[in-house]
Structure formats: structure tokens, C-alpha cells
Amino acid sequence: PAAAAYFINIRGQVTGQSYIRSTPLLNGVPLIHPFFWENGRMTDIGTLGGGWAIAEAMNSVGQVVGRSDLRGDETIHAYRWSRGKMVDLGTLGDAISQPSSINDLGAVVGYLLTGDGDSFRGRGFRWRNGVMTDLGTLPGFVCTFPHHINNRGQIVGDSSNCNGDLNDSTVWLWQDGVGFVDLNTFVPPGSDMHLLE
């Protein structure tokens, strides 16, 4: 009965999500599926076995990443969908995996959430060639959230102590062989500038 488009790439491919029934909930779970649209045709991407999934990003070759609940609707995993095949990216430990971005080579970044709403922790991950790697956290911070990855594999994001204080956060660049670089270290001494996101 309703659909919303969120991403479009250079090829004109579109992804978003759609209610799949006129009744929006089943046992309290929203009946929402992500879709892929190309040349006037909408394809239901589906779920990882649960009642809902959403799209979080799409690259220029039409691969979609998002998150889905699993059968039983007890936990959430990141997925990557490419031309009809949905792959569960899994998680590390008992965390929930949440994707943020995908590059044109199919590498995905996101974060792993552990804990509850009052004391959760976020750690960055990169998923590439079927392997999820824990990026960890920026030293001195509790939560680290990757937001984007380019085709060179460089990742940008932000870190905080998950306390809601914007002054208690920073932004960073991560790359192989280097790890995290706090971009606020490049702000000239004495400046009142502080990079937040």
C-alpha cells in the first residue's frame, strides 16, 4: 500500500522500502521489505527470515546493503543484496550488525551494537570478501560508527562516549596499515573549531 525510495545511483537504479501488506504489523513487527527498482520493474529484496528489512545504502553497480531481522524476530543482522541474492553479513559475538555504506567493490562498513538502550556500545566493522573484521573503537572513546567507505577502502566516521554530548565526540579516517586517525588532530592549535561529524 505504500513505498518510499531513499537511494538512486548513476544508472538510475533505486532502492527503498515498501509495506508488503495493508496491515502494517504482524505480532508487533512491521511488514516492510526493501525493494530494488530498475527500468520500471520493482523487485522485492526480501528479508533474512524475519518479518522486516530495510535498505541502508546502494552503490553504483546496484548492490544494496541494509538490515533485517532473523527468523523469530529476536535479532538483527546486516545484509548485502546483489542481483537476487541476499547474503547475511553476520555479526561478531552477540552484537547486532548495522551497515552504513557499501563501495563499488562490494565492501561494506557499519557498526556492531552490544548492550541495551541505556548502556549500548558501538564498534566499527568492515565486511569484505565474506569476512567481517572488527575495526574496534577510536582510543579514548566508547562508541565508534563508520559512515562511508570509498573504492580505495578508506573509511570515515565518528566516535563518541555515547552520552549525547556533542563536545565529547570526534571524527576520524581509517585505512589499512594505519588504523584510526583522529581528524581533530589536524585542527590548528588555538582554533575554536572542533569537527563533530
PDB file of C-alpha atoms in Angstrom:
ATOM      1  CA  PRO A   1       0.000   0.000   0.000  1.00  0.00           C
ATOM      2  CA  ALA A   2       2.963   2.386   0.361  1.00  0.00           C
ATOM      3  CA  ALA A   3       6.599   2.654  -0.670  1.00  0.00           C
ATOM      4  CA  ALA A   4       9.431   5.122  -0.103  1.00  0.00           C
ATOM      5  CA  ALA A   5      12.545   5.479  -2.250  1.00  0.00           C
ATOM      6  CA  TYR A   6      15.758   6.509  -0.479  1.00  0.00           C
ATOM      7  CA  PHE A   7      18.711   5.924  -2.822  1.00  0.00           C
ATOM      8  CA  ILE A   8      19.375   6.333  -6.539  1.00  0.00           C
ATOM      9  CA  ASN A   9      22.657   5.639  -8.311  1.00  0.00           C
ATOM     10  CA  ILE A  10      24.211   6.884 -11.543  1.00  0.00           C
ATOM     11  CA  ARG A  11      22.486   4.095 -13.516  1.00  0.00           C
ATOM     12  CA  GLY A  12      19.059   5.250 -12.351  1.00  0.00           C
ATOM     13  CA  GLN A  13      18.584   2.208 -10.119  1.00  0.00           C
ATOM     14  CA  VAL A  14      16.545   2.924  -6.996  1.00  0.00           C
ATOM     15  CA  THR A  15      16.188   1.267  -3.616  1.00  0.00           C
ATOM     16  CA  GLY A  16      13.978   1.900  -0.642  1.00  0.00           C
ATOM     17  CA  GLN A  17      11.312   0.036   1.290  1.00  0.00           C
ATOM     18  CA  SER A  18       7.680  -0.836   0.965  1.00  0.00           C
ATOM     19  CA  TYR A  19       4.901  -2.183   3.140  1.00  0.00           C
ATOM     20  CA  ILE A  20       4.054  -5.607   1.780  1.00  0.00           C
ATOM     21  CA  ARG A  21       0.530  -5.827   3.225  1.00  0.00           C
ATOM     22  CA  SER A  22      -2.211  -3.365   4.015  1.00  0.00           C
ATOM     23  CA  THR A  23      -1.955  -4.448   7.662  1.00  0.00           C
ATOM     24  CA  PRO A  24       1.283  -2.747   8.728  1.00  0.00           C
ATOM     25  CA  LEU A  25       2.093  -5.019  11.704  1.00  0.00           C
ATOM     26  CA  LEU A  26       2.107  -8.733  12.398  1.00  0.00           C
ATOM     27  CA  ASN A  27       2.636  -9.603  16.071  1.00  0.00           C
ATOM     28  CA  GLY A  28       4.065  -6.109  16.567  1.00  0.00           C
ATOM     29  CA  VAL A  29       6.605  -6.472  13.738  1.00  0.00           C
ATOM     30  CA  PRO A  30       6.325  -4.074  10.763  1.00  0.00           C
ATOM     31  CA  LEU A  31       5.795  -5.886   7.464  1.00  0.00           C
ATOM     32  CA  ILE A  32       8.338  -3.876   5.490  1.00  0.00           C
ATOM     33  CA  HIS A  33      10.645  -5.186   2.766  1.00  0.00           C
ATOM     34  CA  PRO A  34      13.349  -3.335   0.855  1.00  0.00           C
ATOM     35  CA  PHE A  35      12.960  -3.124  -2.898  1.00  0.00           C
ATOM     36  CA  PHE A  36      15.204  -2.681  -5.915  1.00  0.00           C
ATOM     37  CA  TRP A  37      13.770  -0.773  -8.883  1.00  0.00           C
ATOM     38  CA  GLU A  38      15.239  -0.755 -12.391  1.00  0.00           C
ATOM     39  CA  ASN A  39      13.704   0.010 -15.801  1.00  0.00           C
ATOM     40  CA  GLY A  40      10.188   0.267 -14.425  1.00  0.00           C
ATOM     41  CA  ARG A  41      10.333  -3.027 -12.509  1.00  0.00           C
ATOM     42  CA  MET A  42      10.252  -3.279  -8.710  1.00  0.00           C
ATOM     43  CA  THR A  43      11.852  -6.351  -7.105  1.00  0.00           C
ATOM     44  CA  ASP A  44      11.188  -7.408  -3.508  1.00  0.00           C
ATOM     45  CA  ILE A  45      14.608  -7.893  -1.904  1.00  0.00           C
ATOM     46  CA  GLY A  46      13.070  -9.879   0.954  1.00  0.00           C
ATOM     47  CA  THR A  47      14.416 -10.496   4.463  1.00  0.00           C
ATOM     48  CA  LEU A  48      16.816 -12.793   6.304  1.00  0.00           C
ATOM     49  CA  GLY A  49      13.854 -14.827   7.521  1.00  0.00           C
ATOM     50  CA  GLY A  50      12.067 -12.329   9.751  1.00  0.00           C
ATOM     51  CA  GLY A  51       9.152 -10.016   9.141  1.00  0.00           C
ATOM     52  CA  TRP A  52      11.007  -6.869   8.096  1.00  0.00           C
ATOM     53  CA  ALA A  53      14.135  -5.478   6.496  1.00  0.00           C
ATOM     54  CA  ILE A  54      15.205  -2.045   5.291  1.00  0.00           C
ATOM     55  CA  ALA A  55      17.736  -0.672   2.811  1.00  0.00           C
ATOM     56  CA  GLU A  56      20.571   1.488   4.175  1.00  0.00           C
ATOM     57  CA  ALA A  57      22.731   2.224   1.099  1.00  0.00           C
ATOM     58  CA  MET A  58      23.372   1.294  -2.539  1.00  0.00           C
ATOM     59  CA  ASN A  59      26.475   1.501  -4.708  1.00  0.00           C
ATOM     60  CA  SER A  60      26.811   2.460  -8.367  1.00  0.00           C
ATOM     61  CA  VAL A  61      26.600  -1.166  -9.558  1.00  0.00           C
ATOM     62  CA  GLY A  62      23.252  -1.809  -7.861  1.00  0.00           C
ATOM     63  CA  GLN A  63      24.333  -3.716  -4.757  1.00  0.00           C
ATOM     64  CA  VAL A  64      22.169  -2.879  -1.735  1.00  0.00           C
ATOM     65  CA  VAL A  65      23.027  -3.130   1.952  1.00  0.00           C
ATOM     66  CA  GLY A  66      20.616  -2.961   4.822  1.00  0.00           C
ATOM     67  CA  ARG A  67      19.489  -4.665   7.977  1.00  0.00           C
ATOM     68  CA  SER A  68      16.947  -7.372   8.589  1.00  0.00           C
ATOM     69  CA  ASP A  69      15.566  -9.293  11.489  1.00  0.00           C
ATOM     70  CA  LEU A  70      16.128 -13.025  11.501  1.00  0.00           C
ATOM     71  CA  ARG A  71      13.548 -15.770  11.844  1.00  0.00           C
ATOM     72  CA  GLY A  72      11.790 -15.310  15.181  1.00  0.00           C
ATOM     73  CA  ASP A  73      12.364 -11.530  15.094  1.00  0.00           C
ATOM     74  CA  GLU A  74      14.813 -11.693  18.023  1.00  0.00           C
ATOM     75  CA  THR A  75      17.928 -10.161  16.485  1.00  0.00           C
ATOM     76  CA  ILE A  76      19.097  -8.056  13.542  1.00  0.00           C
ATOM     77  CA  HIS A  77      21.905  -8.635  11.030  1.00  0.00           C
ATOM     78  CA  ALA A  78      23.324  -6.607   8.192  1.00  0.00           C
ATOM     79  CA  TYR A  79      22.850  -7.987   4.680  1.00  0.00           C
ATOM     80  CA  ARG A  80      24.190  -7.353   1.195  1.00  0.00           C
ATOM     81  CA  TRP A  81      21.902  -7.957  -1.781  1.00  0.00           C
ATOM     82  CA  SER A  82      23.176  -8.312  -5.322  1.00  0.00           C
ATOM     83  CA  ARG A  83      21.066  -9.358  -8.317  1.00  0.00           C
ATOM     84  CA  GLY A  84      18.637 -11.554  -6.446  1.00  0.00           C
ATOM     85  CA  LYS A  85      20.972 -12.943  -3.794  1.00  0.00           C
ATOM     86  CA  MET A  86      20.825 -11.745  -0.187  1.00  0.00           C
ATOM     87  CA  VAL A  87      23.868 -12.545   1.967  1.00  0.00           C
ATOM     88  CA  ASP A  88      23.753 -12.389   5.782  1.00  0.00           C
ATOM     89  CA  LEU A  89      26.878 -10.464   6.816  1.00  0.00           C
ATOM     90  CA  GLY A  90      26.590 -11.964  10.270  1.00  0.00           C
ATOM     91  CA  THR A  91      27.994 -10.431  13.418  1.00  0.00           C
ATOM     92  CA  LEU A  92      30.794 -10.889  15.905  1.00  0.00           C
ATOM     93  CA  GLY A  93      29.747 -12.247  19.289  1.00  0.00           C
ATOM     94  CA  ASP A  94      26.231 -11.393  20.380  1.00  0.00           C
ATOM     95  CA  ALA A  95      26.129  -7.982  18.740  1.00  0.00           C
ATOM     96  CA  ILE A  96      23.569  -6.580  16.324  1.00  0.00           C
ATOM     97  CA  SER A  97      25.138  -5.609  12.985  1.00  0.00           C
ATOM     98  CA  GLN A  98      24.063  -2.390  11.261  1.00  0.00           C
ATOM     99  CA  PRO A  99      25.510  -1.400   7.840  1.00  0.00           C
ATOM    100  CA  SER A 100      26.210   2.190   6.847  1.00  0.00           C
ATOM    101  CA  SER A 101      27.793   2.158   3.396  1.00  0.00           C
ATOM    102  CA  ILE A 102      28.976  -0.009   0.507  1.00  0.00           C
ATOM    103  CA  ASN A 103      31.621   0.829  -2.079  1.00  0.00           C
ATOM    104  CA  ASP A 104      31.610  -0.197  -5.742  1.00  0.00           C
ATOM    105  CA  LEU A 105      33.812  -3.220  -4.949  1.00  0.00           C
ATOM    106  CA  GLY A 106      31.176  -4.619  -2.585  1.00  0.00           C
ATOM    107  CA  ALA A 107      32.973  -3.833   0.684  1.00  0.00           C
ATOM    108  CA  VAL A 108      30.580  -2.859   3.462  1.00  0.00           C
ATOM    109  CA  VAL A 109      31.119  -0.822   6.630  1.00  0.00           C
ATOM    110  CA  GLY A 110      28.884  -0.411   9.612  1.00  0.00           C
ATOM    111  CA  TYR A 111      28.813  -0.967  13.321  1.00  0.00           C
ATOM    112  CA  LEU A 112      28.158  -3.663  15.890  1.00  0.00           C
ATOM    113  CA  LEU A 113      25.862  -2.774  18.791  1.00  0.00           C
ATOM    114  CA  THR A 114      26.032  -4.518  22.137  1.00  0.00           C
ATOM    115  CA  GLY A 115      24.220  -3.809  25.390  1.00  0.00           C
ATOM    116  CA  ASP A 116      20.809  -2.235  25.816  1.00  0.00           C
ATOM    117  CA  GLY A 117      19.231   1.162  25.237  1.00  0.00           C
ATOM    118  CA  ASP A 118      20.657   2.540  28.486  1.00  0.00           C
ATOM    119  CA  SER A 119      24.247   1.393  28.056  1.00  0.00           C
ATOM    120  CA  PHE A 120      24.926   0.293  24.491  1.00  0.00           C
ATOM    121  CA  ARG A 121      28.328   0.224  22.838  1.00  0.00           C
ATOM    122  CA  GLY A 122      29.140   0.602  19.156  1.00  0.00           C
ATOM    123  CA  ARG A 123      32.191  -0.820  17.363  1.00  0.00           C
ATOM    124  CA  GLY A 124      33.017  -0.384  13.711  1.00  0.00           C
ATOM    125  CA  PHE A 125      33.246  -3.257  11.246  1.00  0.00           C
ATOM    126  CA  ARG A 126      34.280  -3.808   7.654  1.00  0.00           C
ATOM    127  CA  TRP A 127      32.908  -6.730   5.657  1.00  0.00           C
ATOM    128  CA  ARG A 128      34.902  -7.679   2.586  1.00  0.00           C
ATOM    129  CA  ASN A 129      35.048 -10.886   0.530  1.00  0.00           C
ATOM    130  CA  GLY A 130      32.880 -12.741   3.032  1.00  0.00           C
ATOM    131  CA  VAL A 131      34.898 -11.782   6.112  1.00  0.00           C
ATOM    132  CA  MET A 132      33.772  -9.383   8.836  1.00  0.00           C
ATOM    133  CA  THR A 133      36.601  -7.508  10.565  1.00  0.00           C
ATOM    134  CA  ASP A 134      36.157  -5.668  13.841  1.00  0.00           C
ATOM    135  CA  LEU A 135      37.668  -2.198  13.409  1.00  0.00           C
ATOM    136  CA  GLY A 136      37.349  -1.639  17.139  1.00  0.00           C
ATOM    137  CA  THR A 137      36.978   1.831  18.597  1.00  0.00           C
ATOM    138  CA  LEU A 138      38.997   5.004  18.419  1.00  0.00           C
ATOM    139  CA  PRO A 139      41.183   5.051  21.560  1.00  0.00           C
ATOM    140  CA  GLY A 140      39.625   7.126  24.317  1.00  0.00           C
ATOM    141  CA  PHE A 141      36.066   6.672  23.070  1.00  0.00           C
ATOM    142  CA  VAL A 142      33.363   4.149  23.889  1.00  0.00           C
ATOM    143  CA  CYS A 143      31.437   4.136  20.590  1.00  0.00           C
ATOM    144  CA  THR A 144      32.753   4.216  17.026  1.00  0.00           C
ATOM    145  CA  PHE A 145      30.460   4.499  13.994  1.00  0.00           C
ATOM    146  CA  PRO A 146      31.764   4.183  10.409  1.00  0.00           C
ATOM    147  CA  HIS A 147      29.634   6.090   7.909  1.00  0.00           C
ATOM    148  CA  HIS A 148      31.234   5.716   4.453  1.00  0.00           C
ATOM    149  CA  ILE A 149      33.849   3.696   2.575  1.00  0.00           C
ATOM    150  CA  ASN A 150      35.367   4.725  -0.746  1.00  0.00           C
ATOM    151  CA  ASN A 151      36.724   2.488  -3.508  1.00  0.00           C
ATOM    152  CA  ARG A 152      40.241   2.788  -2.042  1.00  0.00           C
ATOM    153  CA  GLY A 153      38.962   1.219   1.175  1.00  0.00           C
ATOM    154  CA  GLN A 154      39.289   4.388   3.247  1.00  0.00           C
ATOM    155  CA  ILE A 155      36.591   4.684   5.894  1.00  0.00           C
ATOM    156  CA  VAL A 156      35.292   7.803   7.634  1.00  0.00           C
ATOM    157  CA  GLY A 157      33.093   8.050  10.687  1.00  0.00           C
ATOM    158  CA  ASP A 158      32.726   9.486  14.137  1.00  0.00           C
ATOM    159  CA  SER A 159      33.328   8.423  17.714  1.00  0.00           C
ATOM    160  CA  SER A 160      31.804   9.477  20.993  1.00  0.00           C
ATOM    161  CA  ASN A 161      31.278   8.252  24.522  1.00  0.00           C
ATOM    162  CA  CYS A 162      27.625   7.562  23.703  1.00  0.00           C
ATOM    163  CA  ASN A 163      26.443  10.085  26.264  1.00  0.00           C
ATOM    164  CA  GLY A 164      24.732  12.519  23.876  1.00  0.00           C
ATOM    165  CA  ASP A 165      27.299  15.293  24.446  1.00  0.00           C
ATOM    166  CA  LEU A 166      28.437  16.606  21.036  1.00  0.00           C
ATOM    167  CA  ASN A 167      31.510  18.148  22.651  1.00  0.00           C
ATOM    168  CA  ASP A 168      32.524  14.634  23.652  1.00  0.00           C
ATOM    169  CA  SER A 169      32.899  13.382  20.083  1.00  0.00           C
ATOM    170  CA  THR A 170      35.297  13.463  17.159  1.00  0.00           C
ATOM    171  CA  VAL A 171      35.643  12.369  13.532  1.00  0.00           C
ATOM    172  CA  TRP A 172      38.220  10.045  12.028  1.00  0.00           C
ATOM    173  CA  LEU A 173      39.675   8.392   8.946  1.00  0.00           C
ATOM    174  CA  TRP A 174      40.573   4.687   8.975  1.00  0.00           C
ATOM    175  CA  GLN A 175      42.703   2.863   6.425  1.00  0.00           C
ATOM    176  CA  ASP A 176      44.595  -0.426   6.162  1.00  0.00           C
ATOM    177  CA  GLY A 177      48.063  -0.318   7.657  1.00  0.00           C
ATOM    178  CA  VAL A 178      47.337   2.925   9.509  1.00  0.00           C
ATOM    179  CA  GLY A 179      44.196   2.352  11.554  1.00  0.00           C
ATOM    180  CA  PHE A 180      42.300   5.289  13.032  1.00  0.00           C
ATOM    181  CA  VAL A 181      43.426   8.892  12.567  1.00  0.00           C
ATOM    182  CA  ASP A 182      41.533  11.473  14.640  1.00  0.00           C
ATOM    183  CA  LEU A 183      40.887  14.306  12.183  1.00  0.00           C
ATOM    184  CA  ASN A 184      40.723  16.850  15.015  1.00  0.00           C
ATOM    185  CA  THR A 185      44.487  16.427  15.368  1.00  0.00           C
ATOM    186  CA  PHE A 186      44.733  18.454  12.126  1.00  0.00           C
ATOM    187  CA  VAL A 187      42.840  21.444  13.531  1.00  0.00           C
ATOM    188  CA  PRO A 188      45.414  24.221  14.195  1.00  0.00           C
ATOM    189  CA  PRO A 189      46.258  24.741  17.884  1.00  0.00           C
ATOM    190  CA  GLY A 190      44.342  27.625  19.397  1.00  0.00           C
ATOM    191  CA  SER A 191      41.454  27.298  16.957  1.00  0.00           C
ATOM    192  CA  ASP A 192      37.917  27.149  18.337  1.00  0.00           C
ATOM    193  CA  MET A 193      36.980  24.643  15.592  1.00  0.00           C
ATOM    194  CA  HIS A 194      36.092  21.093  16.591  1.00  0.00           C
ATOM    195  CA  LEU A 195      34.987  18.532  13.977  1.00  0.00           C
ATOM    196  CA  LEU A 196      31.867  16.632  15.070  1.00  0.00           C
ATOM    197  CA  GLU A 197      30.611  14.679  12.057  1.00  0.00           C
TER     198      GLU A 197
END
